[in-house]
Amino acid sequence: MGKVAINIATGSLQTEEIIVGIDLGTTNSLIAIVRKDSHQPIALREIDGLTLVPSIVHFGTEGNITVGNAAKELLVAEPERTIYSAKRLMGKSYKDVSDHAGFFAYKVIDDDTDALVKVQVAEKFYSPIELSSYILKELKQRAEHILKTPVNKAVITVPAYFNDSQRQATRDAGRLAGLDVLRIVNEPTAASLAYGMGVKAHEEKTIAVYDLGGGTFDISILKITNGIFEVLSTHGDTYLGGDDMDRALAQHWQKQLGISDGEMKRDKSLTQQLRVTAEEAKKHLSNKDSFEGAINGKAVSVSKTEFNTLILPLVERTITSCKNALRDAGLKAEQIDAIVMVGGSTRVPLVKQSIRDFFGKDLYDQLNPDEVVALGAAVQADILAGNNTEMLLLDVTPLSLGIETMGGLMDVLIPRNSKIPNKAGRQYTTQKDGQGSMRISVYQGERDLVQDNRKLAEFNLTGIPGMPAGMPKVEVSFLVDADGILKVSATELRSGVQQTIDVKPQYGLTDEEVEKMLLDSLTHAKEDIQTRALMEAITEAQQMLDVTEKFLAKHRQDLSPEEISTTLNSMQLLRDAIDIKDKDSVQHATESLNDISRPYAERVMDAALKDAMKGRKVI
Ligand code: AMP
């Protein structure tokens, strides 16, 4: 039986619960739903006609919290109390954002650790999750007000490069806002869905999603096969967008008007006027050929041609990213079947023209570029609500997931680019006799040594019953759910002892870092193979030393003094070889020890066997 909701406005029962699609953006956020009658996605509009809610939170002195346009108006007057761009801080440590600390006019806590960042407003501290939850709460209330029904379920979008921790943070923000987040969907996937791509079965398409917003730029190359969305590559610049165009024009006018930098610093309202007028001019030029306005009572103007010259370097930077994304995906521009335009800044004619020329194709730009991601989230919500049974939506893992094994090696359980949801398991055993616990360390990355990858979590499987080394069977399984969140469990199969954790990583990765990790894995491939071979040789050597030591302790009386001394000698040589970390020496010394010990080990074992045949017990 499905859940029953009560419409608080009318008091009537609703048998179907609505699921909304939410684009939780860096600058603006919005909600969309699929209309029951037309089956078309629409953005929810307040009576004021606005669909976009600025992703800005203001904390008043009396403890009152304001979100959206009302908060935006306080941005200049109360910068320390008005928090924007919280999305940039999601799942990040201060170290991750310290390079851009100047970007934030409010106080981001700098404790120089790997701990997650917090924002300080007066005496209070807020996590990016809490900040995002205030935005989501506002969106939920808006939706309830417009739809006149409770809204408890949502699909929320995130950038394709968001890692586990950032996805988890987004999900937590939803939960804090009182929303059951049914699915986290990649923004480029949502944008494609809004255009109906991937909705039909047996459809094969390669899509480029070009997303240029106010402050960020992303290009993603997606492949759709039978309703499965695979992210082939992503590139971009987390500090490039329409704001930079405004800045370029503002600086141009500043020079023309002969305003010094010092004056700009002193006079905040003049700076603000320049910025606001520049943005107004930019928008105007999206439809007209010239703009005329005034700053501080002085006339300013700009033609479309002049504006294009000013912003050309910015547009060229996005083209470079497109080239990189294509290169990473192993594709040529002409192999892209469709180009989807997302973000307010794709309204700029020079942007459209440049992208059209670069890919040599017409663009998908008919839908409102500010709304297209939310519309796609609504399409996904509709699919989850069971209203569109044709589709199954899948994404892929951006980096490999695995655990640390002997010698600090990375053992990959789920390789990068695996379709999600995904499940993988592998059996491991103990190293020591009577070992009662086993440490499971979970890593993400492409390198062979875990120290070069990123640690996501660690836990101990305790209560393993005492058994000789190698006897326990510990099954480690990874489950990546449909949102890309990882659940790790370890079970000792003989005893049934089990431990499970949801991976909530300590800190996040930026898209540049993901890219760097991938590049590193290519650059260091040869070196990694050598290190892996050395580590494997050392692991084997240590096992050999362990076994020999035990044998000596147990059967000393069965060996000649000469056998004992050559064995001890050979063991020392092997330890020395391990110390100098030379693979060939380690292998060589292991073989020597094996050669020395094999004859007497066999002799002792044969004797034991004969004893057993005589009906005596083998100890
Ligand atoms: P988004 O982050 O996707 O909401 O994009 C916001 C950016 O789009 C801001 O930099 C806006 O100035 C820009 N934008 C909005 N409307 C227009 C327009 N008509 N022409 C050019 N840029 C626009």
XYZ file of C-alpha atoms and ligand atoms in Angstrom:
642
model
C 0.000 0.000 0.000
C 1.312 3.431 -0.874
C 1.535 6.281 1.591
C -1.393 8.591 2.092
C -0.848 12.311 2.424
C -3.290 14.916 3.633
C -3.607 18.152 1.734
C -3.408 20.697 4.546
C -4.937 23.423 2.435
C -8.101 21.525 1.544
C -8.135 18.857 4.254
C -8.633 16.191 1.620
C -6.685 12.981 1.294
C -4.142 12.624 -1.415
C -3.301 9.150 -2.515
C -0.300 10.086 -4.568
C 2.677 11.830 -3.043
C 4.413 14.377 -5.142
C 8.149 14.095 -5.766
C 9.855 17.344 -6.706
C 13.053 17.907 -8.659
C 15.505 20.370 -7.091
C 18.473 22.114 -8.684
C 20.553 23.168 -5.664
C 22.827 25.631 -7.457
C 25.876 27.639 -6.437
C 24.164 30.947 -7.261
C 20.492 30.083 -7.662
C 18.265 27.146 -6.792
C 14.841 26.116 -8.036
C 12.187 23.418 -7.988
C 10.343 21.745 -10.812
C 7.642 19.105 -11.159
C 6.158 17.142 -14.030
C 2.593 18.238 -14.662
C 0.042 15.484 -14.360
C -2.087 16.681 -17.278
C 0.519 17.457 -19.917
C 3.346 15.205 -18.602
C 5.654 18.169 -19.219
C 8.171 19.368 -16.616
C 7.661 22.936 -15.364
C 9.568 25.142 -12.935
C 7.490 26.233 -9.951
C 6.738 29.935 -10.027
C 5.719 32.104 -7.067
C 3.071 34.804 -7.491
C 5.948 37.219 -8.076
C 6.613 35.220 -11.244
C 10.094 34.197 -10.146
C 11.354 30.655 -10.366
C 14.926 31.217 -9.167
C 15.723 31.430 -5.474
C 19.188 32.927 -4.899
C 21.232 30.359 -2.910
C 21.929 32.920 -0.206
C 21.263 32.686 3.532
C 21.203 35.687 5.891
C 21.457 35.352 9.665
C 19.822 38.251 11.506
C 20.999 39.519 14.880
C 17.797 38.221 16.464
C 18.448 34.696 15.220
C 16.080 35.045 12.276
C 17.118 33.322 9.058
C 16.261 34.717 5.634
C 16.830 32.896 2.338
C 16.699 33.966 -1.314
C 16.111 37.426 -2.759
C 15.572 39.010 0.665
C 18.973 37.669 1.752
C 20.589 38.810 -1.516
C 19.566 42.385 -0.806
C 21.601 42.275 2.424
C 24.742 41.022 0.681
C 26.432 44.429 0.503
C 25.179 45.859 3.787
C 25.936 42.836 5.963
C 28.594 40.732 4.235
C 29.616 38.817 7.394
C 26.060 37.676 8.004
C 25.103 36.842 4.429
C 26.329 33.508 3.153
C 26.511 32.819 -0.604
C 28.084 29.976 -2.613
C 27.796 27.460 0.268
C 27.790 24.759 -2.415
C 31.471 25.454 -3.048
C 32.172 24.353 0.531
C 30.158 21.117 0.460
C 32.218 18.171 1.673
C 35.417 20.260 1.693
C 38.129 20.827 4.281
C 39.667 24.262 4.818
C 42.767 22.973 3.057
C 40.632 22.242 0.009
C 39.293 25.792 -0.215
C 42.184 27.796 1.254
C 43.421 28.815 -2.223
C 40.135 30.603 -2.774
C 39.627 31.912 0.769
C 39.603 35.479 -0.628
C 36.480 34.640 -2.621
C 34.320 34.468 0.500
C 33.381 37.766 2.169
C 32.173 35.868 5.249
C 34.275 33.973 7.732
C 35.323 30.460 6.744
C 36.917 28.750 9.737
C 40.599 28.175 9.215
C 41.841 25.554 11.632
C 44.370 24.244 9.123
C 43.192 20.675 9.418
C 41.543 18.111 7.231
C 38.300 18.627 9.146
C 35.285 19.853 7.206
C 34.945 23.624 6.891
C 32.455 25.658 8.849
C 31.242 29.190 8.439
C 31.212 31.526 11.409
C 28.486 34.121 11.855
C 28.883 36.054 15.117
C 29.260 33.376 17.810
C 27.667 30.594 15.817
C 29.188 28.021 13.479
C 27.385 26.537 10.507
C 28.368 23.598 8.341
C 27.786 23.832 4.573
C 25.242 21.046 5.094
C 23.224 23.218 7.486
C 23.518 26.206 5.141
C 22.271 24.148 2.205
C 19.486 22.741 4.358
C 18.154 26.286 4.957
C 17.989 26.797 1.180
C 16.276 23.437 0.705
C 13.820 24.195 3.516
C 12.904 27.459 1.791
C 12.409 25.607 -1.512
C 10.266 22.960 0.203
C 8.058 25.636 1.779
C 7.755 27.438 -1.537
C 6.708 24.236 -3.272
C 4.146 23.472 -0.541
C 2.775 26.976 -0.824
C 2.486 26.837 -4.606
C 1.220 23.247 -4.852
C -0.917 23.475 -1.716
C 0.202 20.044 -0.628
C 2.938 18.662 1.635
C 6.234 18.032 -0.151
C 8.412 15.395 1.510
C 10.233 13.718 -1.326
C 12.778 15.079 -3.729
C 15.396 14.376 -6.341
C 18.379 16.729 -5.985
C 21.061 17.397 -8.595
C 24.825 17.708 -8.048
C 27.750 18.373 -10.418
C 29.046 15.244 -12.170
C 32.427 15.619 -10.443
C 30.956 15.612 -6.913
C 32.546 12.766 -4.949
C 30.963 10.476 -2.364
C 31.348 12.939 0.489
C 29.831 15.818 -1.444
C 26.891 13.662 -2.539
C 26.425 12.439 1.004
C 26.566 16.040 2.275
C 23.845 17.027 -0.210
C 21.703 14.101 0.878
C 22.201 15.051 4.553
C 21.208 18.645 3.802
C 17.988 17.309 2.275
C 17.279 15.179 5.313
C 17.903 18.164 7.622
C 15.377 20.126 5.594
C 12.816 17.380 6.136
C 13.101 15.910 2.670
C 13.422 12.274 1.800
C 16.037 12.467 -0.964
C 15.112 9.640 -3.294
C 17.937 10.175 -5.706
C 20.969 12.354 -6.283
C 21.363 12.966 -10.031
C 24.243 14.462 -11.985
C 23.430 17.915 -13.345
C 24.446 17.148 -16.971
C 22.374 13.962 -16.834
C 19.379 15.984 -15.640
C 19.859 18.589 -18.386
C 19.886 15.851 -21.044
C 16.770 14.280 -19.537
C 14.971 17.610 -19.726
C 15.440 17.447 -23.506
C 14.045 13.915 -23.495
C 17.409 12.325 -24.227
C 17.917 8.843 -22.865
C 14.215 8.406 -22.298
C 13.743 5.958 -25.146
C 15.035 2.421 -24.841
C 17.763 1.335 -27.301
C 18.844 4.935 -27.780
C 22.576 5.519 -28.275
C 23.905 9.056 -28.114
C 27.015 10.967 -27.142
C 26.193 14.310 -25.589
C 28.204 17.340 -24.552
C 26.652 19.374 -21.753
C 28.073 22.913 -21.638
C 27.190 24.606 -18.350
C 28.238 28.229 -17.877
C 26.642 29.813 -14.821
C 27.377 32.914 -12.781
C 30.548 31.664 -11.154
C 31.305 28.181 -12.431
C 31.891 26.422 -15.711
C 31.552 22.689 -16.441
C 31.698 20.658 -19.596
C 30.641 17.010 -19.400
C 30.692 14.383 -22.093
C 27.998 11.769 -21.545
C 27.180 8.573 -23.330
C 23.682 7.184 -23.258
C 23.107 3.526 -24.033
C 19.751 1.926 -23.316
C 18.833 4.546 -20.743
C 22.186 4.329 -18.977
C 24.061 7.613 -18.608
C 27.800 7.247 -18.452
C 29.991 10.246 -17.701
C 32.897 9.832 -20.136
C 34.730 12.917 -18.931
C 34.264 16.211 -17.150
C 36.298 19.400 -17.248
C 35.782 22.953 -16.204
C 36.733 25.827 -14.045
C 35.112 26.315 -10.652
C 35.911 30.015 -10.763
C 34.773 31.073 -14.246
C 31.362 32.407 -15.228
C 29.090 35.329 -15.980
C 30.491 37.235 -12.970
C 33.847 37.379 -14.762
C 32.152 38.931 -17.808
C 30.599 41.570 -15.531
C 34.011 42.201 -13.978
C 35.693 42.566 -17.403
C 33.170 45.199 -18.464
C 33.270 46.975 -15.072
C 37.057 47.239 -15.315
C 36.779 48.594 -18.866
C 34.449 51.376 -17.658
C 36.548 52.002 -14.556
C 39.486 52.782 -16.830
C 37.369 54.897 -19.192
C 36.037 56.948 -16.286
C 39.511 57.283 -14.784
C 38.551 55.733 -11.441
C 41.600 54.539 -9.484
C 41.802 51.156 -7.760
C 42.171 52.955 -4.418
C 38.926 54.831 -5.015
C 37.191 51.551 -5.856
C 38.414 50.000 -2.607
C 37.216 52.970 -0.545
C 33.883 53.455 -2.262
C 31.971 50.177 -2.029
C 28.789 51.668 -3.449
C 30.650 52.831 -6.577
C 32.096 49.323 -7.029
C 28.627 47.896 -6.601
C 27.146 50.346 -9.121
C 29.760 49.431 -11.711
C 29.123 45.708 -11.207
C 25.336 45.988 -11.323
C 25.377 48.226 -14.429
C 27.853 45.894 -16.128
C 25.560 42.900 -15.531
C 22.587 44.912 -16.783
C 24.531 45.818 -19.943
C 25.582 42.208 -20.507
C 21.995 40.971 -20.328
C 20.824 43.815 -22.566
C 23.449 42.883 -25.166
C 22.091 39.335 -25.352
C 19.244 40.826 -27.457
C 20.455 44.259 -28.546
C 23.503 45.692 -30.302
C 24.443 48.432 -27.867
C 23.912 49.635 -24.317
C 23.829 53.088 -22.780
C 23.695 53.836 -19.077
C 25.150 55.978 -16.330
C 27.525 55.517 -13.423
C 27.794 58.195 -10.759
C 25.979 60.544 -13.109
C 28.468 59.949 -15.930
C 27.330 58.343 -19.182
C 28.752 54.953 -20.116
C 28.136 52.838 -23.181
C 29.270 49.631 -24.805
C 28.617 48.019 -28.169
C 28.177 44.305 -28.703
C 31.458 44.182 -30.636
C 33.342 45.881 -27.792
C 31.754 43.556 -25.248
C 32.670 40.506 -27.340
C 36.306 41.631 -27.427
C 36.295 42.003 -23.632
C 34.891 38.548 -22.960
C 36.658 36.645 -25.749
C 39.501 35.381 -23.481
C 36.894 33.968 -21.060
C 35.002 32.172 -23.823
C 38.281 30.816 -25.193
C 39.075 29.314 -21.801
C 35.831 27.339 -21.955
C 36.728 26.095 -25.447
C 40.066 24.840 -24.130
C 38.166 22.878 -21.472
C 35.897 21.429 -24.173
C 38.987 20.258 -26.080
C 40.370 18.641 -22.919
C 37.073 16.928 -22.163
C 36.914 15.526 -25.704
C 40.526 14.362 -25.481
C 39.827 12.571 -22.171
C 36.755 10.917 -23.641
C 38.803 9.862 -26.683
C 36.388 11.627 -29.025
C 36.449 14.242 -31.770
C 34.063 17.207 -31.857
C 32.198 15.720 -34.825
C 31.457 12.528 -32.872
C 29.217 14.453 -30.464
C 25.561 13.950 -31.388
C 24.053 16.740 -29.317
C 25.196 19.801 -27.363
C 23.022 20.838 -24.435
C 23.350 24.392 -23.118
C 22.915 24.999 -19.393
C 23.342 28.074 -17.164
C 22.342 31.722 -17.498
C 25.556 32.755 -19.219
C 24.877 30.548 -22.246
C 22.443 33.303 -23.279
C 25.432 35.405 -24.348
C 25.446 35.327 -28.181
C 29.245 35.010 -28.449
C 29.123 31.923 -26.217
C 26.446 30.291 -28.359
C 28.222 31.120 -31.598
C 31.601 29.887 -30.370
C 30.202 26.570 -29.150
C 28.166 26.082 -32.320
C 31.306 26.691 -34.400
C 33.485 24.475 -32.213
C 31.189 21.436 -32.385
C 29.901 22.248 -35.872
C 26.296 21.586 -34.824
C 23.119 23.290 -33.734
C 22.625 23.569 -29.996
C 19.910 22.353 -27.660
C 19.099 25.756 -26.173
C 15.331 26.030 -26.503
C 14.605 25.427 -22.812
C 15.360 28.122 -20.256
C 19.062 27.517 -19.430
C 18.494 28.508 -15.781
C 15.735 25.935 -15.393
C 16.880 23.018 -17.518
C 18.637 21.106 -14.699
C 15.643 21.374 -12.352
C 13.327 20.314 -15.198
C 15.454 17.209 -15.700
C 15.407 16.494 -11.966
C 11.607 16.617 -12.188
C 11.679 14.132 -15.086
C 13.783 11.814 -12.933
C 11.348 12.304 -10.016
C 8.507 11.370 -12.343
C 10.311 8.195 -13.338
C 10.824 7.307 -9.663
C 7.167 7.979 -8.962
C 6.480 5.205 -11.440
C 4.898 7.475 -14.001
C 7.466 6.700 -16.637
C 8.252 3.032 -16.557
C 10.321 2.953 -19.697
C 13.470 4.210 -18.055
C 16.158 3.109 -15.735
C 18.720 5.725 -14.811
C 22.276 4.904 -14.062
C 25.496 6.815 -13.574
C 29.079 5.705 -13.071
C 31.725 5.932 -10.334
C 34.284 8.659 -11.146
C 37.231 6.935 -9.380
C 38.062 3.347 -8.358
C 37.079 2.160 -4.889
C 39.057 -0.417 -2.948
C 40.694 -1.442 0.298
C 44.238 -1.564 1.614
C 45.882 -4.983 1.598
C 49.283 -6.191 2.856
C 52.161 -3.912 1.987
C 49.954 -0.839 1.594
C 48.624 -2.006 -1.760
C 45.322 -0.839 -3.202
C 42.997 -3.723 -3.969
C 40.277 -2.378 -6.241
C 36.790 -3.784 -5.681
C 34.849 -1.398 -7.890
C 36.854 0.016 -10.812
C 36.418 3.565 -12.006
C 33.612 4.149 -14.496
C 31.589 1.202 -13.138
C 27.866 1.627 -13.557
C 26.017 2.393 -10.348
C 24.243 0.958 -8.408
C 26.996 -1.605 -8.083
C 28.026 -4.374 -5.710
C 31.326 -6.189 -5.377
C 32.826 -8.524 -2.823
C 36.100 -10.314 -2.161
C 37.470 -12.651 0.490
C 40.468 -11.855 2.679
C 42.123 -13.652 5.555
C 44.256 -12.959 8.636
C 48.050 -12.663 8.741
C 48.648 -13.842 12.282
C 47.578 -16.816 14.385
C 44.740 -15.978 16.714
C 44.240 -12.537 15.128
C 41.002 -11.285 16.664
C 40.416 -8.189 14.569
C 41.031 -6.923 11.076
C 41.358 -3.320 9.963
C 39.476 -2.417 6.811
C 40.693 0.822 5.222
C 38.689 2.098 2.282
C 40.359 4.161 -0.427
C 39.402 5.969 -3.625
C 41.838 6.485 -6.505
C 43.780 4.957 -9.333
C 47.253 4.438 -7.887
C 48.638 1.063 -6.824
C 49.739 2.233 -3.381
C 47.038 3.405 -1.008
C 49.276 6.190 0.276
C 48.867 7.875 -3.131
C 45.092 7.536 -3.062
C 42.514 9.146 -0.836
C 41.343 7.456 2.333
C 37.584 7.473 2.669
C 37.051 5.460 5.827
C 38.480 2.925 8.177
C 36.945 0.467 10.613
C 37.817 -2.634 12.594
C 36.111 -5.958 12.219
C 36.411 -7.269 15.763
C 35.420 -10.513 17.443
C 37.025 -12.849 14.895
C 37.317 -16.159 16.807
C 40.915 -17.316 17.418
C 42.067 -19.345 14.426
C 45.423 -20.029 12.780
C 46.557 -17.406 10.242
C 44.884 -17.882 6.893
C 41.892 -19.750 8.295
C 39.304 -16.993 8.828
C 37.384 -16.034 5.725
C 36.555 -12.350 5.783
C 34.218 -11.268 3.038
C 34.432 -7.540 2.331
C 31.623 -6.163 0.237
C 31.109 -2.777 -1.332
C 27.720 -1.490 -2.288
C 27.470 1.769 -4.211
C 23.851 2.827 -4.169
C 22.031 4.721 -6.882
C 23.253 8.053 -5.433
C 26.891 7.053 -5.603
C 27.144 6.572 -1.829
C 29.279 3.686 -0.657
C 28.344 1.153 2.020
C 31.124 -1.179 3.143
C 30.591 -4.337 5.159
C 32.944 -7.041 6.402
C 31.799 -10.482 7.547
C 33.831 -13.353 8.946
C 32.077 -16.191 7.178
C 32.919 -19.010 9.603
C 31.570 -17.195 12.654
C 29.159 -14.755 11.055
C 30.739 -11.746 12.841
C 29.803 -8.658 10.855
C 30.493 -4.933 10.730
C 29.026 -2.349 8.347
C 29.641 1.335 7.725
C 28.346 4.011 5.439
C 31.293 5.850 4.039
C 31.274 9.476 5.093
C 34.654 10.710 3.967
C 36.627 13.276 5.972
C 37.071 15.666 3.102
C 36.180 16.105 -0.514
C 37.825 16.253 -3.883
C 37.502 19.033 -6.393
C 37.106 18.202 -10.048
C 40.697 19.304 -10.586
C 41.827 16.840 -7.952
C 39.904 13.974 -9.509
C 41.492 14.869 -12.797
C 44.927 15.099 -11.211
C 44.508 11.688 -9.608
C 43.619 10.200 -12.973
C 46.558 11.881 -14.671
C 48.892 10.785 -11.862
C 47.794 7.205 -12.302
C 48.839 7.383 -15.957
C 52.134 9.174 -15.293
C 53.106 6.801 -12.509
C 51.869 3.590 -14.088
C 55.352 2.104 -14.596
C 56.599 3.156 -11.184
C 53.441 1.713 -9.612
C 53.956 -1.673 -11.249
C 57.496 -1.789 -9.845
C 56.362 -0.800 -6.354
C 53.558 -3.329 -6.441
C 56.019 -6.078 -7.432
C 58.337 -5.070 -4.562
C 55.471 -4.996 -2.047
C 54.259 -8.391 -3.172
C 57.780 -9.813 -2.868
C 58.108 -8.345 0.644
C 54.735 -9.742 1.715
C 55.724 -13.182 0.510
C 59.126 -12.886 2.241
C 57.534 -11.902 5.519
C 55.193 -14.859 5.362
C 58.175 -17.123 4.686
C 60.005 -15.652 7.699
C 56.935 -16.147 9.875
C 56.446 -19.774 8.883
C 60.145 -20.569 9.343
C 60.231 -18.922 12.761
C 57.244 -20.982 13.902
C 58.787 -24.147 12.522
C 62.044 -23.497 14.374
C 60.216 -22.861 17.631
C 58.296 -26.113 17.334
C 60.827 -28.513 15.844
C 64.213 -27.228 17.015
C 64.982 -30.600 18.590
C 64.564 -32.367 15.223
C 67.174 -30.232 13.437
C 70.976 -30.417 13.461
C 72.903 -27.407 14.890
C 74.237 -26.759 11.388
C 70.724 -26.687 9.901
C 69.678 -24.229 12.589
C 72.602 -21.886 12.018
C 72.306 -21.819 8.181
C 68.590 -21.169 8.581
C 69.148 -18.276 11.011
C 71.761 -16.896 8.664
C 69.490 -17.107 5.670
C 66.665 -15.457 7.628
C 68.942 -12.543 8.492
C 69.948 -12.158 4.820
C 66.275 -12.031 3.893
C 65.556 -9.364 6.538
C 68.448 -7.292 5.191
C 67.097 -7.600 1.650
C 63.681 -6.391 2.866
C 65.368 -3.422 4.553
C 67.077 -2.257 1.379
C 63.783 -2.701 -0.540
C 65.268 -4.339 -3.595
C 62.764 -6.656 -5.249
C 65.281 -8.999 -6.871
C 67.326 -9.401 -3.655
C 64.138 -10.074 -1.669
C 62.974 -12.713 -4.138
C 66.403 -14.265 -4.274
C 66.772 -14.433 -0.470
C 63.242 -15.852 -0.118
C 64.118 -18.635 -2.563
C 67.371 -19.390 -0.683
C 65.552 -19.650 2.642
C 62.991 -21.878 1.013
C 65.725 -24.095 -0.486
C 67.476 -24.431 2.891
C 64.362 -25.215 4.888
C 62.536 -27.470 2.441
C 64.647 -30.650 2.979
C 64.400 -30.692 6.772
C 60.797 -29.526 6.755
C 59.924 -32.488 4.554
C 61.946 -34.810 6.744
C 60.197 -33.643 9.917
C 56.799 -33.842 8.267
C 57.477 -37.350 6.957
C 58.461 -38.465 10.432
C 55.298 -36.951 11.865
C 53.277 -38.725 9.223
C 54.906 -42.067 10.028
C 54.138 -41.503 13.687
C 50.558 -40.793 12.790
C 50.384 -44.018 10.776
C 51.505 -45.841 13.878
C 48.379 -44.520 15.478
C 49.960 -41.645 17.322
C 48.492 -38.230 17.370
C 50.122 -35.480 15.367
C 50.736 -32.431 17.482
P 23.179 30.683 -13.256
O 24.314 30.531 -12.263
O 23.045 29.544 -14.175
O 21.903 31.110 -12.607
O 23.623 31.879 -14.201
C 23.602 33.179 -13.781
C 24.459 33.970 -14.721
O 23.775 34.113 -15.952
C 24.739 35.349 -14.200
O 26.097 35.672 -14.446
C 23.837 36.200 -15.034
O 24.341 37.506 -15.184
C 23.822 35.472 -16.360
N 22.667 35.829 -17.170
C 21.364 35.781 -16.823
N 20.587 36.243 -17.824
C 21.430 36.611 -18.833
C 21.254 37.161 -20.137
N 20.048 37.470 -20.604
N 22.359 37.380 -20.886
C 23.585 37.099 -20.414
N 23.812 36.581 -19.202
C 22.759 36.343 -18.418
